Every structure is written in structure tokens, then in C-alpha cells.
PDB file of C-alpha atoms in Angstrom:
ATOM      1  CA  MET A 233      49.123  19.260  15.885  1.00  0.00           C
ATOM      2  CA  GLU A 234      45.910  21.308  16.212  1.00  0.00           C
ATOM      3  CA  THR A 235      43.257  21.534  13.662  1.00  0.00           C
ATOM      4  CA  ILE A 236      41.945  24.526  12.829  1.00  0.00           C
ATOM      5  CA  VAL A 237      38.554  25.058  10.775  1.00  0.00           C
ATOM      6  CA  VAL A 238      37.416  27.747   8.288  1.00  0.00           C
ATOM      7  CA  LEU A 239      33.705  28.270   7.482  1.00  0.00           C
ATOM      8  CA  ALA A 240      33.384  30.205   4.300  1.00  0.00           C
ATOM      9  CA  ALA A 241      30.478  31.089   2.000  1.00  0.00           C
ATOM     10  CA  HIS A 242      32.030  31.282  -1.353  1.00  0.00           C
ATOM     11  CA  PRO A 243      35.010  29.441  -2.837  1.00  0.00           C
ATOM     12  CA  ASP A 244      37.188  32.451  -3.142  1.00  0.00           C
ATOM     13  CA  ASP A 245      36.525  33.651   0.423  1.00  0.00           C
ATOM     14  CA  VAL A 246      39.080  31.739   1.986  1.00  0.00           C
ATOM     15  CA  ALA A 247      41.980  32.317  -0.346  1.00  0.00           C
ATOM     16  CA  ALA A 248      41.016  36.015  -0.559  1.00  0.00           C
ATOM     17  CA  CYS A 249      40.404  36.802   3.127  1.00  0.00           C
ATOM     18  CA  MET A 250      42.722  33.997   5.070  1.00  0.00           C
ATOM     19  CA  GLY A 251      45.262  32.977   2.615  1.00  0.00           C
ATOM     20  CA  GLY A 252      48.257  34.703   3.885  1.00  0.00           C
ATOM     21  CA  THR A 253      47.356  33.770   7.429  1.00  0.00           C
ATOM     22  CA  LEU A 254      46.721  30.040   6.553  1.00  0.00           C
ATOM     23  CA  LEU A 255      50.001  30.084   4.592  1.00  0.00           C
ATOM     24  CA  LYS A 256      51.787  31.023   7.762  1.00  0.00           C
ATOM     25  CA  LEU A 257      50.318  28.477   9.844  1.00  0.00           C
ATOM     26  CA  ARG A 258      50.964  25.754   7.448  1.00  0.00           C
ATOM     27  CA  GLY A 259      53.095  23.053   9.149  1.00  0.00           C
ATOM     28  CA  ALA A 260      51.686  24.240  12.716  1.00  0.00           C
ATOM     29  CA  ALA A 261      48.003  23.354  12.132  1.00  0.00           C
ATOM     30  CA  ARG A 262      45.780  21.420  10.146  1.00  0.00           C
ATOM     31  CA  VAL A 263      43.529  23.397   8.139  1.00  0.00           C
ATOM     32  CA  HIS A 264      39.999  22.077   7.538  1.00  0.00           C
ATOM     33  CA  VAL A 265      37.867  24.554   5.044  1.00  0.00           C
ATOM     34  CA  LEU A 266      33.964  24.041   5.371  1.00  0.00           C
ATOM     35  CA  CYS A 267      32.859  25.896   2.485  1.00  0.00           C
ATOM     36  CA  ALA A 268      28.825  26.587   2.405  1.00  0.00           C
ATOM     37  CA  THR A 269      28.556  26.732  -1.370  1.00  0.00           C
ATOM     38  CA  ARG A 270      30.408  26.007  -4.776  1.00  0.00           C
ATOM     39  CA  GLY A 271      29.897  29.732  -5.883  1.00  0.00           C
ATOM     40  CA  GLU A 272      26.997  28.995  -8.654  1.00  0.00           C
ATOM     41  CA  ARG A 273      26.271  32.185  -9.121  1.00  0.00           C
ATOM     42  CA  GLY A 274      30.133  33.907  -9.157  1.00  0.00           C
ATOM     43  CA  CYS A 275      29.621  34.232 -13.059  1.00  0.00           C
ATOM     44  CA  PRO A 276      26.065  35.857 -14.076  1.00  0.00           C
ATOM     45  CA  GLY A 277      24.741  34.709 -17.194  1.00  0.00           C
ATOM     46  CA  ARG A 278      26.341  31.346 -17.296  1.00  0.00           C
ATOM     47  CA  ASP A 279      24.808  28.212 -16.487  1.00  0.00           C
ATOM     48  CA  MET A 280      24.918  27.307 -12.449  1.00  0.00           C
ATOM     49  CA  ASP A 281      26.308  23.775 -12.857  1.00  0.00           C
ATOM     50  CA  GLU A 282      29.228  24.865 -15.086  1.00  0.00           C
ATOM     51  CA  VAL A 283      30.195  27.746 -12.871  1.00  0.00           C
ATOM     52  CA  ALA A 284      29.898  25.165  -9.831  1.00  0.00           C
ATOM     53  CA  LYS A 285      32.219  22.542 -11.197  1.00  0.00           C
ATOM     54  CA  ILE A 286      34.868  25.627 -12.344  1.00  0.00           C
ATOM     55  CA  ARG A 287      34.543  27.329  -9.040  1.00  0.00           C
ATOM     56  CA  GLU A 288      34.598  24.015  -6.960  1.00  0.00           C
ATOM     57  CA  ALA A 289      37.785  22.891  -8.912  1.00  0.00           C
ATOM     58  CA  GLU A 290      39.440  26.452  -8.207  1.00  0.00           C
ATOM     59  CA  GLU A 291      38.669  26.162  -4.398  1.00  0.00           C
ATOM     60  CA  ARG A 292      40.481  22.508  -4.474  1.00  0.00           C
ATOM     61  CA  ALA A 293      43.460  24.211  -6.186  1.00  0.00           C
ATOM     62  CA  ALA A 294      43.534  26.802  -3.975  1.00  0.00           C
ATOM     63  CA  CYS A 295      43.426  24.570  -0.797  1.00  0.00           C
ATOM     64  CA  GLU A 296      45.999  22.436  -1.943  1.00  0.00           C
ATOM     65  CA  VAL A 297      48.147  25.783  -2.172  1.00  0.00           C
ATOM     66  CA  LEU A 298      47.063  26.513   1.676  1.00  0.00           C
ATOM     67  CA  GLY A 299      47.823  23.148   2.787  1.00  0.00           C
ATOM     68  CA  ALA A 300      44.169  22.699   3.855  1.00  0.00           C
ATOM     69  CA  GLU A 301      41.585  20.107   3.104  1.00  0.00           C
ATOM     70  CA  VAL A 302      38.044  21.193   1.990  1.00  0.00           C
ATOM     71  CA  THR A 303      34.536  19.788   2.534  1.00  0.00           C
ATOM     72  CA  PHE A 304      31.580  21.563   0.418  1.00  0.00           C
ATOM     73  CA  LEU A 305      28.295  21.928   2.293  1.00  0.00           C
ATOM     74  CA  ASP A 306      26.213  21.566  -0.709  1.00  0.00           C
ATOM     75  CA  ARG A 307      24.199  25.194  -0.312  1.00  0.00           C
ATOM     76  CA  ILE A 308      23.304  27.333  -3.210  1.00  0.00           C
ATOM     77  CA  ASP A 309      25.129  30.517  -3.554  1.00  0.00           C
ATOM     78  CA  ALA A 310      22.869  33.389  -2.517  1.00  0.00           C
ATOM     79  CA  GLU A 311      20.457  31.033  -0.744  1.00  0.00           C
ATOM     80  CA  VAL A 312      22.758  30.344   2.154  1.00  0.00           C
ATOM     81  CA  LEU A 313      20.525  30.561   5.926  1.00  0.00           C
ATOM     82  CA  ALA A 314      21.247  29.311   9.135  1.00  0.00           C
ATOM     83  CA  ASP A 315      18.663  26.862   9.325  1.00  0.00           C
ATOM     84  CA  ALA A 316      18.764  23.482  11.701  1.00  0.00           C
ATOM     85  CA  ALA A 317      19.981  21.215   8.773  1.00  0.00           C
ATOM     86  CA  ILE A 318      23.456  23.508   8.002  1.00  0.00           C
ATOM     87  CA  ILE A 319      23.884  24.036  11.613  1.00  0.00           C
ATOM     88  CA  ALA A 320      23.735  20.431  12.619  1.00  0.00           C
ATOM     89  CA  ARG A 321      25.956  19.850   9.557  1.00  0.00           C
ATOM     90  CA  VAL A 322      28.724  22.001  10.755  1.00  0.00           C
ATOM     91  CA  GLU A 323      28.316  20.969  14.484  1.00  0.00           C
ATOM     92  CA  SER A 324      28.707  17.665  13.239  1.00  0.00           C
ATOM     93  CA  GLU A 325      32.032  18.599  11.311  1.00  0.00           C
ATOM     94  CA  LEU A 326      33.593  20.600  14.115  1.00  0.00           C
ATOM     95  CA  GLU A 327      32.605  17.402  16.617  1.00  0.00           C
ATOM     96  CA  ARG A 328      34.553  15.167  13.913  1.00  0.00           C
ATOM     97  CA  LEU A 329      37.058  17.724  13.579  1.00  0.00           C
ATOM     98  CA  ARG A 330      37.866  19.002  17.106  1.00  0.00           C
ATOM     99  CA  PRO A 331      39.403  22.098  16.090  1.00  0.00           C
ATOM    100  CA  ALA A 332      41.261  24.785  18.493  1.00  0.00           C
ATOM    101  CA  ALA A 333      39.477  27.545  16.569  1.00  0.00           C
ATOM    102  CA  LEU A 334      37.145  28.243  14.161  1.00  0.00           C
ATOM    103  CA  PHE A 335      37.749  31.164  11.693  1.00  0.00           C
ATOM    104  CA  THR A 336      34.566  32.462   9.999  1.00  0.00           C
ATOM    105  CA  LEU A 337      33.308  35.696   8.408  1.00  0.00           C
ATOM    106  CA  TRP A 338      32.506  38.647  10.321  1.00  0.00           C
ATOM    107  CA  PRO A 339      28.744  38.930  10.802  1.00  0.00           C
ATOM    108  CA  VAL A 340      28.043  42.459  10.217  1.00  0.00           C
ATOM    109  CA  ASP A 341      28.427  42.190   6.054  1.00  0.00           C
ATOM    110  CA  ARG A 342      26.109  43.597   3.437  1.00  0.00           C
ATOM    111  CA  HIS A 343      26.384  39.781   1.633  1.00  0.00           C
ATOM    112  CA  PRO A 344      23.804  37.819   3.000  1.00  0.00           C
ATOM    113  CA  ASP A 345      25.603  34.908   2.711  1.00  0.00           C
ATOM    114  CA  HIS A 346      28.563  35.910   4.799  1.00  0.00           C
ATOM    115  CA  SER A 347      26.412  36.982   7.478  1.00  0.00           C
ATOM    116  CA  ALA A 348      24.732  33.573   7.526  1.00  0.00           C
ATOM    117  CA  VAL A 349      27.859  31.464   7.592  1.00  0.00           C
ATOM    118  CA  SER A 350      28.814  33.907  10.551  1.00  0.00           C
ATOM    119  CA  GLU A 351      25.434  32.838  12.466  1.00  0.00           C
ATOM    120  CA  ILE A 352      26.126  29.227  11.412  1.00  0.00           C
ATOM    121  CA  ALA A 353      29.199  29.435  12.917  1.00  0.00           C
ATOM    122  CA  ARG A 354      28.268  31.109  16.213  1.00  0.00           C
ATOM    123  CA  LYS A 355      25.106  28.165  16.440  1.00  0.00           C
ATOM    124  CA  ALA A 356      27.458  25.559  15.521  1.00  0.00           C
ATOM    125  CA  ALA A 357      30.165  26.257  17.526  1.00  0.00           C
ATOM    126  CA  GLY A 358      28.417  27.360  20.798  1.00  0.00           C
ATOM    127  CA  THR A 359      27.427  24.046  22.605  1.00  0.00           C
ATOM    128  CA  GLY A 360      28.426  20.637  23.432  1.00  0.00           C
ATOM    129  CA  GLU A 361      31.292  18.535  21.872  1.00  0.00           C
ATOM    130  CA  ALA A 362      31.458  20.983  18.991  1.00  0.00           C
ATOM    131  CA  ARG A 363      32.312  24.096  21.629  1.00  0.00           C
ATOM    132  CA  CYS A 364      35.299  25.881  20.338  1.00  0.00           C
ATOM    133  CA  PRO A 365      36.592  29.517  20.237  1.00  0.00           C
ATOM    134  CA  ILE A 366      35.624  31.810  17.170  1.00  0.00           C
ATOM    135  CA  VAL A 367      37.965  33.945  15.459  1.00  0.00           C
ATOM    136  CA  TYR A 368      36.361  36.370  12.904  1.00  0.00           C
ATOM    137  CA  TYR A 369      38.023  37.266   9.665  1.00  0.00           C
ATOM    138  CA  GLU A 370      37.275  40.375   7.119  1.00  0.00           C
ATOM    139  CA  SER A 371      36.007  39.767   4.006  1.00  0.00           C
ATOM    140  CA  ALA A 372      38.522  40.735   1.480  1.00  0.00           C
ATOM    141  CA  LEU A 373      36.173  43.462  -0.276  1.00  0.00           C
ATOM    142  CA  SER A 374      36.099  45.580   3.239  1.00  0.00           C
ATOM    143  CA  CYS A 375      33.612  48.168   1.669  1.00  0.00           C
ATOM    144  CA  GLN A 376      30.950  45.726   2.669  1.00  0.00           C
ATOM    145  CA  VAL A 377      31.541  45.118   5.999  1.00  0.00           C
ATOM    146  CA  SER A 378      31.050  47.609   8.942  1.00  0.00           C
ATOM    147  CA  GLN A 379      31.769  47.696  12.659  1.00  0.00           C
ATOM    148  CA  PHE A 380      34.918  45.545  12.289  1.00  0.00           C
ATOM    149  CA  HIS A 381      37.816  46.327  14.603  1.00  0.00           C
ATOM    150  CA  PRO A 382      40.276  44.029  14.358  1.00  0.00           C
ATOM    151  CA  ASP A 383      42.621  43.191  17.203  1.00  0.00           C
ATOM    152  CA  VAL A 384      44.897  40.982  15.710  1.00  0.00           C
ATOM    153  CA  TYR A 385      46.943  41.670  12.252  1.00  0.00           C
ATOM    154  CA  VAL A 386      48.888  39.165  10.519  1.00  0.00           C
ATOM    155  CA  ASP A 387      51.951  40.323   8.403  1.00  0.00           C
ATOM    156  CA  VAL A 388      51.540  37.877   5.436  1.00  0.00           C
ATOM    157  CA  THR A 389      54.350  40.123   3.324  1.00  0.00           C
ATOM    158  CA  ASP A 390      56.690  36.830   3.079  1.00  0.00           C
ATOM    159  CA  VAL A 391      54.098  34.792   1.761  1.00  0.00           C
ATOM    160  CA  TRP A 392      52.158  37.225  -0.680  1.00  0.00           C
ATOM    161  CA  ASP A 393      53.262  35.869  -3.991  1.00  0.00           C
ATOM    162  CA  GLU A 394      51.814  32.674  -2.728  1.00  0.00           C
ATOM    163  CA  LYS A 395      48.607  33.873  -1.456  1.00  0.00           C
ATOM    164  CA  LEU A 396      47.918  35.521  -4.976  1.00  0.00           C
ATOM    165  CA  ARG A 397      48.758  32.123  -6.560  1.00  0.00           C
ATOM    166  CA  ALA A 398      46.118  30.628  -4.186  1.00  0.00           C
TER     167      ALA A 398
END
């Protein structure tokens, strides 16, 4: 069975953006999520460590519904940069997992973490043993992306309720 990897910036990105597609792939591919942050700044005014624990638990529960494993890359929400260390970490994960494809956020996105994750994917999956095709997905908030013209649509009607649960 082939493996696919989904590289996301925040805990809610995968279920919101790719949840239906991953549910359709369940049983046909192993899915591994690489999540750059724990979403520490996702609840303004609350303690970042407390929010990180809550959102990490939510992401683990969502991945369980989606049939995916998850690895957190230990970056801080709103501080994700495509630096050498995280590129090397993602490259190492891709070498270990040997995915058939890497799914990641579309690069032209107003959220800097989303754009950074996309750049990380391009650099990590582009060379050596980690080389694999990249498939872009759109942020659930399509108002924050531009120049995205998908050429594949996945009908997730039959898994919609389960996607919402994730």
C-alpha cells in the first residue's frame, strides 16, 4: 500500500482542507500528516501552552477519524519560516516515509505560515531520496488564497458528515 504525506501549517488545516479526500483514500493509502505547529495562537488571549495542548489533542483525534498518523514539527504558530532546519526535518521524514505524493497548501496564501509550509514542501521534496510529486490543496478559507486553479475535484458528499466530525 502506498503512503501519502500531508504537510500542514496548523492543526485544523488537514481536516478542513483535505479531510474529505483523506476519508476517500482511507484503506487505499497510508496517510501521514506532518503538522508544522500546534496552533498555539489559535485562541487569542489564552495561554499558548494551554492552547497548544488542546489543539494537539484535537488534531490527534481528527487524524484518528481520518485514518492518519500525525507528527508535529515543533514550530510556533505565526512564526513558521522555510529555514534550513525545518526543510531538513521534512526531507528526513519524506525519506523515511517514501510517499507516493506530498500534499501541501497552495503557496499564494495571505497566511504567512501557509506560504512557508508550501515553500518547505517544494524544497524538501525536490531532491535526493525525498523526491516525490507535490499536490497542492486550497486553504479552507478560499478568500485568503489567490491564483489557485484546481484541475482535480474530489466529490466528498458521501463522507461529508464524517469530514465534519474530523
